[in-house]
């Protein structure tokens, strides 16, 4: 019998790569879809035609119970969230509801559908739960690099909500013996990354500038440093975490730091342009409280999961620029409006 997985956040970057990975492993995969006519459903359906869908929303407890009852998954991957950090200062309450309380709703749905006492039972056959925690929880970092034992100091309402989701997952593991793990993932990108995030904003702008469709690129803090990896590598770590005998939380990253300035330079170099001719600073894009640096110590995941990243940052940025050059050229050729969300 093939395993069954339910993924929230199926229409997002990670949901798409995880669905492809699980389908390739022989899983039956369901994606939780919210909204009346979610326009991103057709995009993920095109990529993964064997995928099934079930309606639901992390804001709606009953819909999660119904979805789990219908699908009866072996594994639940909770990737659904408002993931753009600046939005969390604009709509802090909504972000807290989805990214924080939404985790609690899913954990409760698992308890309800499993039978409230079952989650204390022998452990075989119980639903396993993955929570998408974030390096944003480290915020104003207490040490470098950051590991599973580094204390949290989140710098945004997003980071605070993710810290709640992290601790409630751990608490349900300790309170109810629920098989729940959190992956503390550092920034991961791909050609499927949303156009609002800095790497994709850069790769898309570079493609448009190269093709004569854009003059300048406005950015915020060029000195911010991140540990950036490839999303296709990181979803494999999510899956591995749920295959372990004992549930535990893991840090996932490359251990290599780069600045936003590095990202810009590599991307413009890829098309033989000098970034200083095009990039300017827009103070409105600087955040009220910044996470200045992040760097992962993934020693535990490398040892216990045998996981390692396969794509360097330079390769990643070039991959994204090349993908955007192809996409923008196609859109010019066919006279479409620029649909940055198209994969
Ligand atoms: P993404 O591309 O922004 O996707 C977010 C997903 O969440 C979308 O499918 C969205 O669906 C869904 N969603 C939003 N509100 C929802 C709600 N109320 N109920 C159910 N689903 C909802 O994000 P991503 O980059 O794939 O990241 C996946 C997860 O990992 C997120 O939880 C993110 O916070 C976390 N994370 C990401 C990174 C990273 O670098 N990418 C690092 C650490 C942690 P709609 O189509 O309905 O909007
Ligand atoms: O690409 P970003 O928006 O990603 P950020 O804020 O690090 O968050 C991402 O990674 C987290 C993991 O640590 C996830 F939890 C979260 O869901 C998301 O996927 O910004 C990266 C850096 C920031 O320091 C930002 O200030 O780039 C800096 N930056 C400079 N100019 C900019 C810009 N970021 C954006 N989005 N746009 C700019 O113009």
GROMACS .gro file of C-alpha atoms and ligand atoms in nm:
model
  430
    1UNK     CA    1   0.000   0.000   0.000
    2UNK     CA    2   0.140   0.338  -0.094
    3UNK     CA    3   0.162   0.603   0.175
    4UNK     CA    4  -0.073   0.901   0.174
    5UNK     CA    5   0.042   1.257   0.232
    6UNK     CA    6  -0.152   1.580   0.282
    7UNK     CA    7   0.031   1.905   0.205
    8UNK     CA    8  -0.092   2.249   0.311
    9UNK     CA    9   0.064   2.530   0.108
   10UNK     CA   10   0.047   2.311  -0.204
   11UNK     CA   11   0.029   2.614  -0.437
   12UNK     CA   12   0.352   2.761  -0.298
   13UNK     CA   13   0.715   2.707  -0.392
   14UNK     CA   14   0.784   2.430  -0.140
   15UNK     CA   15   0.447   2.262  -0.187
   16UNK     CA   16   0.523   2.214  -0.557
   17UNK     CA   17   0.867   2.060  -0.504
   18UNK     CA   18   0.748   1.843  -0.214
   19UNK     CA   19   0.451   1.713  -0.414
   20UNK     CA   20   0.681   1.618  -0.702
   21UNK     CA   21   0.924   1.449  -0.463
   22UNK     CA   22   0.655   1.248  -0.279
   23UNK     CA   23   0.481   1.144  -0.602
   24UNK     CA   24   0.817   1.021  -0.732
   25UNK     CA   25   0.851   0.814  -0.410
   26UNK     CA   26   0.517   0.645  -0.487
   27UNK     CA   27   0.301   0.843  -0.242
   28UNK     CA   28  -0.061   0.937  -0.299
   29UNK     CA   29  -0.054   1.312  -0.249
   30UNK     CA   30  -0.336   1.554  -0.161
   31UNK     CA   31  -0.298   1.930  -0.155
   32UNK     CA   32  -0.514   2.147   0.071
   33UNK     CA   33  -0.659   2.426  -0.143
   34UNK     CA   34  -0.820   2.738   0.000
   35UNK     CA   35  -1.049   2.990  -0.162
   36UNK     CA   36  -1.334   2.975  -0.406
   37UNK     CA   37  -1.138   2.955  -0.730
   38UNK     CA   38  -0.771   2.963  -0.632
   39UNK     CA   39  -0.591   3.076  -0.950
   40UNK     CA   40  -0.272   2.895  -0.846
   41UNK     CA   41  -0.440   2.554  -0.845
   42UNK     CA   42  -0.403   2.513  -1.222
   43UNK     CA   43  -0.030   2.597  -1.200
   44UNK     CA   44   0.042   2.313  -0.957
   45UNK     CA   45  -0.196   2.076  -1.141
   46UNK     CA   46   0.006   2.129  -1.460
   47UNK     CA   47   0.327   2.037  -1.277
   48UNK     CA   48   0.198   1.735  -1.088
   49UNK     CA   49  -0.096   1.580  -1.269
   50UNK     CA   50  -0.132   1.288  -1.024
   51UNK     CA   51  -0.202   1.526  -0.739
   52UNK     CA   52  -0.545   1.526  -0.569
   53UNK     CA   53  -0.703   1.824  -0.393
   54UNK     CA   54  -0.912   1.877  -0.085
   55UNK     CA   55  -1.065   2.210   0.025
   56UNK     CA   56  -0.961   2.371   0.350
   57UNK     CA   57  -0.806   2.670   0.521
   58UNK     CA   58  -0.575   2.702   0.820
   59UNK     CA   59  -0.816   2.968   0.951
   60UNK     CA   60  -1.101   2.715   0.967
   61UNK     CA   61  -1.070   2.431   1.219
   62UNK     CA   62  -1.365   2.230   1.086
   63UNK     CA   63  -1.230   2.232   0.733
   64UNK     CA   64  -0.903   2.079   0.857
   65UNK     CA   65  -1.088   1.803   1.044
   66UNK     CA   66  -1.292   1.729   0.730
   67UNK     CA   67  -0.981   1.724   0.509
   68UNK     CA   68  -0.795   1.483   0.738
   69UNK     CA   69  -1.102   1.264   0.776
   70UNK     CA   70  -1.136   1.239   0.398
   71UNK     CA   71  -0.769   1.183   0.315
   72UNK     CA   72  -0.662   0.977   0.620
   73UNK     CA   73  -0.297   1.066   0.556
   74UNK     CA   74   0.006   0.892   0.700
   75UNK     CA   75   0.197   1.219   0.682
   76UNK     CA   76   0.083   1.581   0.708
   77UNK     CA   77   0.317   1.858   0.587
   78UNK     CA   78   0.206   2.198   0.714
   79UNK     CA   79   0.365   2.442   0.468
   80UNK     CA   80   0.070   2.684   0.449
   81UNK     CA   81   0.152   3.035   0.572
   82UNK     CA   82   0.179   3.398   0.481
   83UNK     CA   83   0.550   3.371   0.415
   84UNK     CA   84   0.649   3.726   0.314
   85UNK     CA   85   0.801   3.883   0.626
   86UNK     CA   86   0.717   4.253   0.551
   87UNK     CA   87   0.348   4.165   0.525
   88UNK     CA   88   0.359   4.061   0.889
   89UNK     CA   89   0.402   4.425   0.998
   90UNK     CA   90   0.104   4.527   0.779
   91UNK     CA   91  -0.131   4.245   0.884
   92UNK     CA   92   0.016   4.114   1.209
   93UNK     CA   93  -0.308   3.965   1.337
   94UNK     CA   94  -0.381   3.772   1.018
   95UNK     CA   95  -0.024   3.639   1.002
   96UNK     CA   96  -0.047   3.530   1.368
   97UNK     CA   97  -0.377   3.353   1.300
   98UNK     CA   98  -0.251   3.159   0.997
   99UNK     CA   99   0.116   3.100   1.082
  100UNK     CA  100   0.068   3.055   1.458
  101UNK     CA  101  -0.284   2.950   1.553
  102UNK     CA  102  -0.316   2.762   1.222
  103UNK     CA  103  -0.056   2.515   1.346
  104UNK     CA  104  -0.257   2.454   1.663
  105UNK     CA  105  -0.570   2.400   1.452
  106UNK     CA  106  -0.395   2.135   1.243
  107UNK     CA  107  -0.253   1.960   1.551
  108UNK     CA  108  -0.601   1.954   1.708
  109UNK     CA  109  -0.748   1.823   1.382
  110UNK     CA  110  -0.496   1.538   1.389
  111UNK     CA  111  -0.594   1.455   1.748
  112UNK     CA  112  -0.964   1.466   1.666
  113UNK     CA  113  -0.941   1.253   1.352
  114UNK     CA  114  -0.698   1.007   1.515
  115UNK     CA  115  -0.931   0.976   1.814
  116UNK     CA  116  -0.824   1.192   2.108
  117UNK     CA  117  -0.675   0.903   2.307
  118UNK     CA  118  -0.514   0.732   2.007
  119UNK     CA  119  -0.234   0.985   1.993
  120UNK     CA  120  -0.104   0.838   2.321
  121UNK     CA  121  -0.123   0.481   2.184
  122UNK     CA  122   0.166   0.266   2.062
  123UNK     CA  123   0.266   0.498   1.782
  124UNK     CA  124   0.217   0.263   1.489
  125UNK     CA  125  -0.024   0.392   1.231
  126UNK     CA  126  -0.043   0.742   1.379
  127UNK     CA  127  -0.038   1.046   1.152
  128UNK     CA  128   0.303   1.209   1.137
  129UNK     CA  129   0.317   1.589   1.132
  130UNK     CA  130   0.576   1.822   0.978
  131UNK     CA  131   0.577   2.192   1.072
  132UNK     CA  132   0.750   2.447   0.848
  133UNK     CA  133   0.951   2.638   1.108
  134UNK     CA  134   1.189   2.913   1.000
  135UNK     CA  135   1.534   3.053   1.064
  136UNK     CA  136   1.351   3.386   1.100
  137UNK     CA  137   1.287   3.266   1.460
  138UNK     CA  138   1.659   3.319   1.536
  139UNK     CA  139   1.620   3.685   1.435
  140UNK     CA  140   1.877   3.888   1.627
  141UNK     CA  141   2.107   3.591   1.641
  142UNK     CA  142   2.247   3.479   1.978
  143UNK     CA  143   2.536   3.292   1.813
  144UNK     CA  144   2.670   3.202   1.469
  145UNK     CA  145   2.608   2.954   1.318
  146UNK     CA  146   2.259   2.872   1.448
  147UNK     CA  147   2.172   2.517   1.552
  148UNK     CA  148   1.877   2.336   1.712
  149UNK     CA  149   1.988   2.467   2.055
  150UNK     CA  150   2.032   2.836   1.964
  151UNK     CA  151   1.779   3.052   2.147
  152UNK     CA  152   1.516   3.242   1.949
  153UNK     CA  153   1.491   3.622   1.925
  154UNK     CA  154   1.242   3.684   1.642
  155UNK     CA  155   1.243   4.030   1.483
  156UNK     CA  156   0.906   4.033   1.303
  157UNK     CA  157   0.548   3.932   1.378
  158UNK     CA  158   0.612   3.656   1.122
  159UNK     CA  159   0.903   3.523   1.329
  160UNK     CA  160   0.702   3.545   1.651
  161UNK     CA  161   0.412   3.350   1.496
  162UNK     CA  162   0.652   3.086   1.362
  163UNK     CA  163   0.805   3.051   1.710
  164UNK     CA  164   0.455   2.981   1.846
  165UNK     CA  165   0.400   2.715   1.578
  166UNK     CA  166   0.737   2.564   1.663
  167UNK     CA  167   0.673   2.542   2.036
  168UNK     CA  168   0.314   2.419   2.008
  169UNK     CA  169   0.436   2.136   1.782
  170UNK     CA  170   0.698   2.042   2.041
  171UNK     CA  171   0.440   2.073   2.318
  172UNK     CA  172   0.196   1.836   2.144
  173UNK     CA  173   0.481   1.590   2.095
  174UNK     CA  174   0.561   1.603   2.467
  175UNK     CA  175   0.200   1.625   2.592
  176UNK     CA  176   0.025   1.374   2.366
  177UNK     CA  177   0.313   1.172   2.223
  178UNK     CA  178   0.207   1.300   1.881
  179UNK     CA  179   0.467   1.236   1.610
  180UNK     CA  180   0.537   1.602   1.528
  181UNK     CA  181   0.860   1.755   1.400
  182UNK     CA  182   0.969   2.104   1.302
  183UNK     CA  183   1.215   2.170   1.025
  184UNK     CA  184   1.395   2.496   1.099
  185UNK     CA  185   1.465   2.583   0.737
  186UNK     CA  186   1.691   2.865   0.628
  187UNK     CA  187   1.608   3.066   0.313
  188UNK     CA  188   1.559   2.846   0.009
  189UNK     CA  189   1.488   2.966  -0.340
  190UNK     CA  190   1.424   2.844  -0.694
  191UNK     CA  191   1.276   2.962  -1.024
  192UNK     CA  192   0.938   2.899  -0.851
  193UNK     CA  193   1.008   3.151  -0.573
  194UNK     CA  194   0.751   3.429  -0.533
  195UNK     CA  195   0.853   3.749  -0.712
  196UNK     CA  196   0.833   3.948  -0.384
  197UNK     CA  197   1.135   3.770  -0.230
  198UNK     CA  198   1.473   3.929  -0.288
  199UNK     CA  199   1.647   3.659  -0.496
  200UNK     CA  200   1.357   3.627  -0.740
  201UNK     CA  201   1.302   4.002  -0.747
  202UNK     CA  202   1.665   4.030  -0.857
  203UNK     CA  203   1.661   3.745  -1.113
  204UNK     CA  204   1.341   3.872  -1.272
  205UNK     CA  205   1.471   4.231  -1.288
  206UNK     CA  206   1.801   4.115  -1.440
  207UNK     CA  207   1.612   3.926  -1.712
  208UNK     CA  208   1.389   4.224  -1.788
  209UNK     CA  209   1.679   4.471  -1.789
  210UNK     CA  210   1.879   4.244  -2.021
  211UNK     CA  211   1.582   4.224  -2.258
  212UNK     CA  212   1.529   4.602  -2.249
  213UNK     CA  213   1.201   4.589  -2.055
  214UNK     CA  214   1.315   4.756  -1.731
  215UNK     CA  215   1.564   5.035  -1.648
  216UNK     CA  216   1.636   5.014  -1.276
  217UNK     CA  217   1.602   4.786  -0.974
  218UNK     CA  218   1.504   4.929  -0.633
  219UNK     CA  219   1.622   4.733  -0.329
  220UNK     CA  220   1.639   4.780   0.050
  221UNK     CA  221   1.921   4.658   0.274
  222UNK     CA  222   2.207   4.528   0.054
  223UNK     CA  223   2.414   4.435   0.362
  224UNK     CA  224   2.169   4.174   0.493
  225UNK     CA  225   2.328   3.829   0.497
  226UNK     CA  226   2.143   3.504   0.446
  227UNK     CA  227   2.220   3.133   0.415
  228UNK     CA  228   2.047   3.059   0.082
  229UNK     CA  229   1.991   2.710  -0.062
  230UNK     CA  230   1.787   2.541  -0.335
  231UNK     CA  231   1.425   2.453  -0.246
  232UNK     CA  232   1.443   2.120  -0.432
  233UNK     CA  233   1.709   2.004  -0.185
  234UNK     CA  234   1.520   2.124   0.121
  235UNK     CA  235   1.192   1.937   0.058
  236UNK     CA  236   1.392   1.613   0.064
  237UNK     CA  237   1.497   1.699   0.420
  238UNK     CA  238   1.129   1.750   0.515
  239UNK     CA  239   1.047   1.400   0.395
  240UNK     CA  240   1.350   1.244   0.565
  241UNK     CA  241   1.252   1.400   0.898
  242UNK     CA  242   0.922   1.210   0.897
  243UNK     CA  243   1.093   0.877   0.822
  244UNK     CA  244   1.292   0.866   1.149
  245UNK     CA  245   1.199   0.631   1.434
  246UNK     CA  246   1.191   0.916   1.685
  247UNK     CA  247   1.055   1.265   1.611
  248UNK     CA  248   1.302   1.553   1.647
  249UNK     CA  249   1.354   1.908   1.519
  250UNK     CA  250   1.628   1.979   1.265
  251UNK     CA  251   1.806   2.285   1.127
  252UNK     CA  252   1.840   2.280   0.746
  253UNK     CA  253   2.074   2.515   0.559
  254UNK     CA  254   2.401   2.526   0.369
  255UNK     CA  255   2.627   2.686   0.632
  256UNK     CA  256   2.744   2.940   0.371
  257UNK     CA  257   2.665   3.311   0.405
  258UNK     CA  258   2.610   3.564   0.127
  259UNK     CA  259   2.488   3.923   0.129
  260UNK     CA  260   2.208   4.067  -0.084
  261UNK     CA  261   2.488   4.262  -0.258
  262UNK     CA  262   2.651   3.926  -0.353
  263UNK     CA  263   2.319   3.806  -0.495
  264UNK     CA  264   2.289   4.120  -0.708
  265UNK     CA  265   2.648   4.098  -0.833
  266UNK     CA  266   2.623   3.728  -0.929
  267UNK     CA  267   2.290   3.781  -1.108
  268UNK     CA  268   2.406   4.082  -1.314
  269UNK     CA  269   2.740   3.910  -1.387
  270UNK     CA  270   2.543   3.619  -1.535
  271UNK     CA  271   2.423   3.847  -1.817
  272UNK     CA  272   2.746   4.051  -1.843
  273UNK     CA  273   2.603   4.368  -1.688
  274UNK     CA  274   2.746   4.584  -1.409
  275UNK     CA  275   2.494   4.591  -1.120
  276UNK     CA  276   2.605   4.936  -1.004
  277UNK     CA  277   2.462   5.086  -1.324
  278UNK     CA  278   2.111   4.964  -1.239
  279UNK     CA  279   2.055   4.916  -0.863
  280UNK     CA  280   1.945   5.194  -0.627
  281UNK     CA  281   1.835   5.194  -0.264
  282UNK     CA  282   1.473   5.271  -0.180
  283UNK     CA  283   1.452   5.348   0.197
  284UNK     CA  284   1.087   5.234   0.195
  285UNK     CA  285   1.213   4.878   0.137
  286UNK     CA  286   1.425   4.878   0.455
  287UNK     CA  287   1.244   4.687   0.732
  288UNK     CA  288   1.140   4.827   1.072
  289UNK     CA  289   1.352   4.556   1.240
  290UNK     CA  290   1.599   4.360   1.030
  291UNK     CA  291   1.746   4.011   1.065
  292UNK     CA  292   2.103   4.110   0.979
  293UNK     CA  293   2.267   3.767   0.940
  294UNK     CA  294   2.170   3.402   0.931
  295UNK     CA  295   2.391   3.095   0.897
  296UNK     CA  296   2.291   2.733   0.960
  297UNK     CA  297   2.470   2.465   1.153
  298UNK     CA  298   2.304   2.159   0.994
  299UNK     CA  299   2.537   1.909   1.156
  300UNK     CA  300   2.250   1.718   1.317
  301UNK     CA  301   2.059   1.676   0.987
  302UNK     CA  302   2.375   1.579   0.801
  303UNK     CA  303   2.452   1.308   1.059
  304UNK     CA  304   2.104   1.175   1.139
  305UNK     CA  305   1.928   1.223   0.802
  306UNK     CA  306   2.231   1.191   0.575
  307UNK     CA  307   2.109   1.513   0.414
  308UNK     CA  308   2.330   1.764   0.232
  309UNK     CA  309   2.261   2.051  -0.009
  310UNK     CA  310   2.364   1.996  -0.372
  311UNK     CA  311   2.338   2.345  -0.526
  312UNK     CA  312   2.576   2.633  -0.447
  313UNK     CA  313   2.452   2.989  -0.417
  314UNK     CA  314   2.624   3.092  -0.741
  315UNK     CA  315   2.458   2.800  -0.924
  316UNK     CA  316   2.123   2.889  -0.769
  317UNK     CA  317   2.132   3.255  -0.874
  318UNK     CA  318   2.241   3.162  -1.227
  319UNK     CA  319   1.966   2.897  -1.247
  320UNK     CA  320   1.708   3.161  -1.152
  321UNK     CA  321   1.839   3.421  -1.397
  322UNK     CA  322   1.841   3.167  -1.681
  323UNK     CA  323   1.486   3.054  -1.599
  324UNK     CA  324   1.363   3.414  -1.594
  325UNK     CA  325   1.537   3.497  -1.922
  326UNK     CA  326   1.351   3.205  -2.082
  327UNK     CA  327   1.020   3.301  -1.923
  328UNK     CA  328   1.037   3.673  -2.002
  329UNK     CA  329   1.149   3.602  -2.360
  330UNK     CA  330   0.854   3.365  -2.403
  331UNK     CA  331   0.613   3.624  -2.272
  332UNK     CA  332   0.758   3.888  -2.506
  333UNK     CA  333   0.740   3.648  -2.800
  334UNK     CA  334   0.377   3.557  -2.739
  335UNK     CA  335   0.276   3.913  -2.648
  336UNK     CA  336   0.149   3.816  -2.303
  337UNK     CA  337   0.139   4.046  -2.007
  338UNK     CA  338   0.428   3.965  -1.779
  339UNK     CA  339   0.300   3.699  -1.541
  340UNK     CA  340   0.587   3.661  -1.297
  341UNK     CA  341   0.397   3.386  -1.119
  342UNK     CA  342   0.402   3.154  -1.421
  343UNK     CA  343   0.621   2.846  -1.379
  344LIG     P1  344   0.489   3.035  -0.037
  344LIG     O1  345   0.542   3.006  -0.173
  344LIG     O2  346   0.458   3.175   0.002
  344LIG     O3  347   0.357   2.946  -0.017
  344LIG     C1  348   0.272   2.968   0.093
  344LIG     C2  349   0.152   2.875   0.081
  344LIG     O4  350   0.067   2.894   0.195
  344LIG     C3  351   0.066   2.898  -0.043
  344LIG     O5  352   0.037   2.772  -0.100
  344LIG     C4  353  -0.061   2.960   0.013
  344LIG     O6  354  -0.175   2.923  -0.061
  344LIG     C5  355  -0.067   2.892   0.149
  344LIG     N1  356  -0.156   2.960   0.243
  344LIG     C6  357  -0.160   3.093   0.272
  344LIG     N2  358  -0.259   3.117   0.360
  344LIG     C7  359  -0.319   2.998   0.387
  344LIG     C8  360  -0.430   2.959   0.468
  344LIG     N3  361  -0.501   3.047   0.538
  344LIG     N4  362  -0.464   2.828   0.472
  344LIG     C9  363  -0.396   2.738   0.398
  344LIG     N5  364  -0.292   2.768   0.318
  344LIG    C10  365  -0.254   2.898   0.313
  344LIG     O7  366   0.589   2.978   0.075
  344LIG     P2  367   0.709   2.871   0.061
  344LIG     O8  368   0.833   2.945   0.028
  344LIG     O9  369   0.665   2.757  -0.022
  344LIG    O10  370   0.725   2.826   0.214
  344LIG    C11  371   0.652   2.714   0.265
  344LIG    C12  372   0.650   2.723   0.416
  344LIG    O11  373   0.783   2.722   0.467
  344LIG    C13  374   0.586   2.848   0.474
  344LIG    O12  375   0.522   2.811   0.593
  344LIG    C14  376   0.704   2.938   0.505
  344LIG    O13  377   0.670   3.029   0.608
  344LIG    C15  378   0.805   2.836   0.549
  344LIG     N6  379   0.946   2.871   0.529
  344LIG    C16  380   0.989   2.908   0.404
  344LIG    C17  381   1.124   2.935   0.385
  344LIG    C18  382   1.176   2.974   0.249
  344LIG    O14  383   1.289   3.025   0.242
  344LIG     N7  384   1.101   2.950   0.141
  344LIG    C19  385   1.213   2.923   0.492
  344LIG    C20  386   1.166   2.883   0.616
  344LIG    C21  387   1.032   2.855   0.633
  344LIG     P3  388  -0.267   3.023  -0.148
  344LIG    O15  389  -0.243   2.987  -0.291
  344LIG    O16  390  -0.404   2.986  -0.104
  344LIG    O17  391  -0.229   3.162  -0.113
  345LIG     O1  392   1.396   3.740   0.038
  345LIG     P1  393   1.346   3.799   0.164
  345LIG     O2  394   1.219   3.875   0.158
  345LIG     O3  395   1.342   3.680   0.270
  345LIG     P2  396   1.338   3.677   0.431
  345LIG     O4  397   1.279   3.801   0.488
  345LIG     O5  398   1.472   3.637   0.479
  345LIG     O6  399   1.231   3.561   0.458
  345LIG     C1  400   1.234   3.439   0.385
  345LIG     O7  401   1.315   3.347   0.454
  345LIG     C2  402   1.267   3.310   0.585
  345LIG     C3  403   1.370   3.210   0.642
  345LIG     O8  404   1.469   3.281   0.710
  345LIG     C4  405   1.130   3.247   0.569
  345LIG     F1  406   1.084   3.206   0.689
  345LIG     C5  407   1.035   3.349   0.507
  345LIG     O9  408   0.907   3.287   0.487
  345LIG     C6  409   1.090   3.391   0.371
  345LIG    O10  410   1.086   3.280   0.285
  345LIG    O11  411   1.457   3.900   0.224
  345LIG     C7  412   1.590   3.858   0.243
  345LIG     C8  413   1.674   3.980   0.283
  345LIG     C9  414   1.614   4.062   0.396
  345LIG    O12  415   1.718   4.092   0.488
  345LIG    C10  416   1.567   4.189   0.330
  345LIG    O13  417   1.572   4.306   0.413
  345LIG    O14  418   1.682   4.068   0.171
  345LIG    C11  419   1.666   4.200   0.216
  345LIG     N1  420   1.618   4.284   0.106
  345LIG    C12  421   1.684   4.391   0.055
  345LIG     N2  422   1.611   4.449  -0.041
  345LIG    C13  423   1.502   4.270   0.040
  345LIG    C14  424   1.498   4.374  -0.053
  345LIG     N3  425   1.404   4.178   0.051
  345LIG    C15  426   1.298   4.190  -0.033
  345LIG     N4  427   1.198   4.098  -0.025
  345LIG     N5  428   1.287   4.292  -0.125
  345LIG    C16  429   1.385   4.386  -0.139
  345LIG    O15  430   1.374   4.477  -0.221
   0.00000   0.00000   0.00000
